[in-house]
Coordinates of C-alpha atoms in Angstrom, one line a residue:
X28 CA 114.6 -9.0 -182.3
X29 CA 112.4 -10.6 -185.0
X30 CA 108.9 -11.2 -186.0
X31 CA 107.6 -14.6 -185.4
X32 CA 104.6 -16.4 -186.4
X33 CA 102.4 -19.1 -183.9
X34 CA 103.9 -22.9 -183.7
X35 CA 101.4 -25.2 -182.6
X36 CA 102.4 -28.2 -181.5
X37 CA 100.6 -31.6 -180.0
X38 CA 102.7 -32.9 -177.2
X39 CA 100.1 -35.6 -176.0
X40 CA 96.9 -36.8 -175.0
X41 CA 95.3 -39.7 -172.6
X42 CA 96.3 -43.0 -174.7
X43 CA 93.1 -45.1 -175.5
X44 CA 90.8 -41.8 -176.1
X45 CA 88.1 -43.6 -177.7
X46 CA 87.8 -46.2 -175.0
X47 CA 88.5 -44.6 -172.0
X48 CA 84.9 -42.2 -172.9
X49 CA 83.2 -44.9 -174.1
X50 CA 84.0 -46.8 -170.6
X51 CA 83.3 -43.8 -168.8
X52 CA 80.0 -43.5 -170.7
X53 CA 78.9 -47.0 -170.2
X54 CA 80.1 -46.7 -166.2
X55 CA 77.1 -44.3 -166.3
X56 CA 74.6 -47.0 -167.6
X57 CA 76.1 -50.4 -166.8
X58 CA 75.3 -52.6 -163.6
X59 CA 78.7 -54.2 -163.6
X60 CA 82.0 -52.8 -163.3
X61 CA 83.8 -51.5 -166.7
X62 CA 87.1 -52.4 -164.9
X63 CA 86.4 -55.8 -166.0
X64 CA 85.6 -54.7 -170.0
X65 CA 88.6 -52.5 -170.2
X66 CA 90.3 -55.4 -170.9
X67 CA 88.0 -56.6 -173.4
X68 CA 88.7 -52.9 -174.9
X69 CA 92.0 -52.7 -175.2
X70 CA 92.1 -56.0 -176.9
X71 CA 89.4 -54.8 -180.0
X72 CA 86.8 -56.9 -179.1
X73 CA 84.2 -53.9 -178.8
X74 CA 85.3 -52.5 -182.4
X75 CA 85.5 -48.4 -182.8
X76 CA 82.9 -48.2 -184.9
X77 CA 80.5 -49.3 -181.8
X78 CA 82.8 -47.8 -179.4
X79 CA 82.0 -44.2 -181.4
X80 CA 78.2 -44.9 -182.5
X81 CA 77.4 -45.5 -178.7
X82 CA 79.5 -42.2 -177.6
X83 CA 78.4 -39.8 -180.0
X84 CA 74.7 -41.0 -179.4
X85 CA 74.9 -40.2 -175.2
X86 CA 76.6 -37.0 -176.4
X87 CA 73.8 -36.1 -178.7
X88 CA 71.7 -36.4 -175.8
X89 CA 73.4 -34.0 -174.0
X90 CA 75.2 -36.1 -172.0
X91 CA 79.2 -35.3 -171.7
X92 CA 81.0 -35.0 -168.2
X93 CA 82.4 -38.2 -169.4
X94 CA 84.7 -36.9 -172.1
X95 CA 86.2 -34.6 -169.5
X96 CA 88.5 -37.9 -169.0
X97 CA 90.5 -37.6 -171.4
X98 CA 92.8 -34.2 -172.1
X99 CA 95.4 -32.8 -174.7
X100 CA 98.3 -31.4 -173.7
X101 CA 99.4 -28.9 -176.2
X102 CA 102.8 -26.5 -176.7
X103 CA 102.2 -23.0 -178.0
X104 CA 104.9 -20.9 -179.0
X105 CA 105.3 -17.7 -181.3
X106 CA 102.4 -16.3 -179.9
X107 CA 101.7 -12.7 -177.8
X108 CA 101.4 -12.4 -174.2
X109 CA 97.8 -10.7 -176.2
X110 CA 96.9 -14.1 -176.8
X111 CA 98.2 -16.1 -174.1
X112 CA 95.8 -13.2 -171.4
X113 CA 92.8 -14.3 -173.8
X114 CA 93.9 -18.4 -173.3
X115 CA 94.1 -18.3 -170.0
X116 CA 90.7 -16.7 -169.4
X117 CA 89.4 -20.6 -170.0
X118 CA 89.8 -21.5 -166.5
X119 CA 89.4 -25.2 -166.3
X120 CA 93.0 -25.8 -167.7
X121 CA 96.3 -26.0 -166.8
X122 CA 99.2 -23.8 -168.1
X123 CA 102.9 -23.1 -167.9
X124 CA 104.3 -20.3 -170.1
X125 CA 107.4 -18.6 -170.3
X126 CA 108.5 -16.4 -167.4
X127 CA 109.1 -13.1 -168.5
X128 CA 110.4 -12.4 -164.5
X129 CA 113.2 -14.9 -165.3
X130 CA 113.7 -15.2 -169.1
X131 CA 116.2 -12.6 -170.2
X132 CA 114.2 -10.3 -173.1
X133 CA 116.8 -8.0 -174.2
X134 CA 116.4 -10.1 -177.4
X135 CA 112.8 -9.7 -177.6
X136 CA 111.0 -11.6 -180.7
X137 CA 107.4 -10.3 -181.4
X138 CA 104.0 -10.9 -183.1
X139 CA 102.9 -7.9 -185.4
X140 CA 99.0 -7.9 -186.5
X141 CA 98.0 -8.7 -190.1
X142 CA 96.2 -5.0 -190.5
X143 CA 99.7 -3.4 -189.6
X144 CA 102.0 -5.6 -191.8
X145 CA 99.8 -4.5 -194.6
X146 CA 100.0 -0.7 -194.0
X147 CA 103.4 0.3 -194.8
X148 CA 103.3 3.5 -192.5
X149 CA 101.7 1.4 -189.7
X150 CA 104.1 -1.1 -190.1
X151 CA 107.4 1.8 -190.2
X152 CA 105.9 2.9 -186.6
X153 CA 105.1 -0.4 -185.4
X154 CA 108.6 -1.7 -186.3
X155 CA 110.2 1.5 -184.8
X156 CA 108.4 1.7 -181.5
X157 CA 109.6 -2.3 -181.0
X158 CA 113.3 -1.2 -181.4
X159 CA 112.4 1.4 -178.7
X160 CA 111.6 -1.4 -176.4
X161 CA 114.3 -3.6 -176.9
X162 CA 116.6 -0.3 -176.3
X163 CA 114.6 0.6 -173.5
X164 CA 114.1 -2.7 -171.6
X165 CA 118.2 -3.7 -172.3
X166 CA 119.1 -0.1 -170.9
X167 CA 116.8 -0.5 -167.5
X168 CA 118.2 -4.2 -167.2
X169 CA 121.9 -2.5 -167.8
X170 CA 121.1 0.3 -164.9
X171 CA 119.2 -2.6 -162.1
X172 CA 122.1 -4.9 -162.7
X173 CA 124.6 -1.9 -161.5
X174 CA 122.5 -1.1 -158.8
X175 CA 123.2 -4.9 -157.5
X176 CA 120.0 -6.3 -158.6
X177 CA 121.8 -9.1 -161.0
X178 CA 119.4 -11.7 -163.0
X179 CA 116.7 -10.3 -160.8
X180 CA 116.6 -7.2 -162.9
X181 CA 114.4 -9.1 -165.4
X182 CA 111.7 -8.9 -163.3
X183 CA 111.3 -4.8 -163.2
X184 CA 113.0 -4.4 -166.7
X185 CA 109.8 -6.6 -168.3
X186 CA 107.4 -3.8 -167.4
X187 CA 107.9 -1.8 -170.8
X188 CA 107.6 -5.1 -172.6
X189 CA 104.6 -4.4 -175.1
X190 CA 101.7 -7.4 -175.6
X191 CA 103.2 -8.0 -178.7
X192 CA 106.3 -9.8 -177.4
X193 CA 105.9 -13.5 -177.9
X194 CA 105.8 -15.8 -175.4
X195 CA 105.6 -19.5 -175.5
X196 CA 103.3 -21.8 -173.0
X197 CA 102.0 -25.2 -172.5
X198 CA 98.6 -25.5 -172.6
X199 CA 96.5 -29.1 -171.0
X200 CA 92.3 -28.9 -171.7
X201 CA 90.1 -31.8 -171.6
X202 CA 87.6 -32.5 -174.1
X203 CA 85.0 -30.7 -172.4
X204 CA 86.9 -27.7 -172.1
X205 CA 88.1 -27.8 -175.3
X206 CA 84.7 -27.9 -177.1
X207 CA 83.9 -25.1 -175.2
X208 CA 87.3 -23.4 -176.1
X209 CA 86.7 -24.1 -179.8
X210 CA 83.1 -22.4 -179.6
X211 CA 84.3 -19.6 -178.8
X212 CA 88.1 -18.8 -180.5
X213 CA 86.5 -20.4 -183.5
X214 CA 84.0 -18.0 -184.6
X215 CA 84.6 -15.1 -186.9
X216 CA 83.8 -12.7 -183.6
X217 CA 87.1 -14.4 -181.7
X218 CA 90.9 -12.3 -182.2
X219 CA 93.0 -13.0 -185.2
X220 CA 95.7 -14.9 -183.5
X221 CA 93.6 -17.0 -180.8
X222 CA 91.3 -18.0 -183.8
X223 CA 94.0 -19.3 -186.1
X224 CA 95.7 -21.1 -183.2
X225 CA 92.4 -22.6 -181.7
X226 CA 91.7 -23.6 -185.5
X227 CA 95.1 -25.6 -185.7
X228 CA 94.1 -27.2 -182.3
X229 CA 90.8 -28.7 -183.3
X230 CA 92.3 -29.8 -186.5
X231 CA 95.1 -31.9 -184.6
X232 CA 92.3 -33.1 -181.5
X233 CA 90.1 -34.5 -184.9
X234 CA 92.8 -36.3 -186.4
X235 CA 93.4 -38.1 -183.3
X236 CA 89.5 -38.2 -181.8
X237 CA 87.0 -37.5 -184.7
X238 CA 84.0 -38.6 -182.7
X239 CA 84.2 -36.1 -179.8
X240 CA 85.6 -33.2 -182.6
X241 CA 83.7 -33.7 -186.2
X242 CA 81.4 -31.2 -185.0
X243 CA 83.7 -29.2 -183.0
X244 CA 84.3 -25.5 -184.1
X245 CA 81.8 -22.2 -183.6
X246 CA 78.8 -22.3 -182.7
X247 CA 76.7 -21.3 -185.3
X248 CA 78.5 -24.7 -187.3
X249 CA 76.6 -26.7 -184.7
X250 CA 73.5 -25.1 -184.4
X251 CA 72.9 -24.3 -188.1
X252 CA 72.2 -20.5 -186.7
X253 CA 74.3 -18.0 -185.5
X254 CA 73.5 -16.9 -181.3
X255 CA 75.7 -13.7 -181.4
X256 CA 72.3 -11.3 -182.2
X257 CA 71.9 -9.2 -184.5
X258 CA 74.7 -6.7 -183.7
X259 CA 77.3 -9.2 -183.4
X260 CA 76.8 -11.1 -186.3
X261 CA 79.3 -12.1 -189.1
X262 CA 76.6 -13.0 -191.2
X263 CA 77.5 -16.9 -192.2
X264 CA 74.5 -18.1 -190.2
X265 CA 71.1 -16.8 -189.9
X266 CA 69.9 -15.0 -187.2
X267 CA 67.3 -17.5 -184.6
X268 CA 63.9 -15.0 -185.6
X269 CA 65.3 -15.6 -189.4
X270 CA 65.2 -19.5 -189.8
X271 CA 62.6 -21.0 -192.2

């Protein structure tokens, strides 16, 4: 058993990003059929710079079911089941994480929060009550297996696993989804670990689409205020009633 830290990891996205929203935009506005500029498209004749002027214009507007096109596909791993119960609470998405029903834990790795690593008497319990559950989970897995229950005894030895233990899951949002994803995980207000993984997310979706994610992230960074209220409030942003 060993402390890890979050591994995120791009595995892929829609090839063509740019072009496949801007086609889908212009679908929304053109007579003809874009099937017959895709080709045009794919070949540079419609340069990015117009291809991304035009897209973040109708998105300005308010206009964006036509980003939900394209999707990243990303893999997750060194992070809690705490987080992965938060992720998957962003129900347009598709997931597949690591079965704890089938995956042998008697060699459980964990995540330990920042605010107990720095309390050495936090940490001393923290660290104690994990070897508990390793001892506890390999004993119950020990006593199912001699009952006859063989690798099925994973699945009712897991039940003392704490949400600490780490997990690993793949994660596909479009870009719709993900701006939404990114509003919320993103600000101050969201959980350590999902806010430092959503973080590393939007940094890898604006390397490989700025025009859909340069403005990506809370959203009090997009609004210029912050929406929380005043008993929520970090305090980066003003509040609405305190604008000039």
């Amino acid at each position: 058993m060993s402390e890890v830290k979050a591994r995120v990891e791009l595995l892929a996205h829609t090839p063509e990003p740019l072009s496949l929203i801007y086609a889908a935009f212009r679908q929304c506005y053109h007579a003809g059929d874009v099937a017959d500029m895709w080709p045009r498209l794919l070949a540079g004749d419609i340069s990015r710079e117009k291809q991304a002027a035009f897209v973040e214009n109708i998105m300005a507007s308010g206009h964006a079911s036509p980003i939900e096109h394209v999707s990243f596909t990303f893999a997750l791993s060194g992070v809690s089941r705490a987080l992965t119960h938060q992720l998957v609470r962003h129900r347009i998405a598709s997931y597949s994480q690591q079965s704890q029903r089938y995956v042998d834990a008697s060699d459980m790795n964990y995540v330990m929060p920042p605010a107990i690593a720095a309390n050495p008497k936090a940490r001393e319990r923290f660290l104690n009550f994990m070897d508990e559950v390793g001892s506890a989970y390999r004993d119950l897995k020990a006593m199912l297996e001699e009952d006859g229950r063989g690798s099925s005894s994973c699945e009712d030895a897991r039940f003392v696993l704490p949400q600490a233990a780490a997990s690993s899951i793949v994660v596909t949002m479009n870009c719709r989804t993900l701006l939404n994803f990114f509003e919320h995980r993103c600000c101050t207000r969201a959980q350590w670990e999902i806010r430092g993984v959503a973080r590393t997310m939007l940094s890898l979706c604006r390397e490989v689409l700025p025009e859909v994610f340069r403005h990506a992230g809370a959203r009090c960074e997009r609004l210029g205020y912050c929406p929380e209220g005043e008993k929520f409030t970090c305090g980066r942003y003003p509040l609405p009633e305190r604008r000039s």
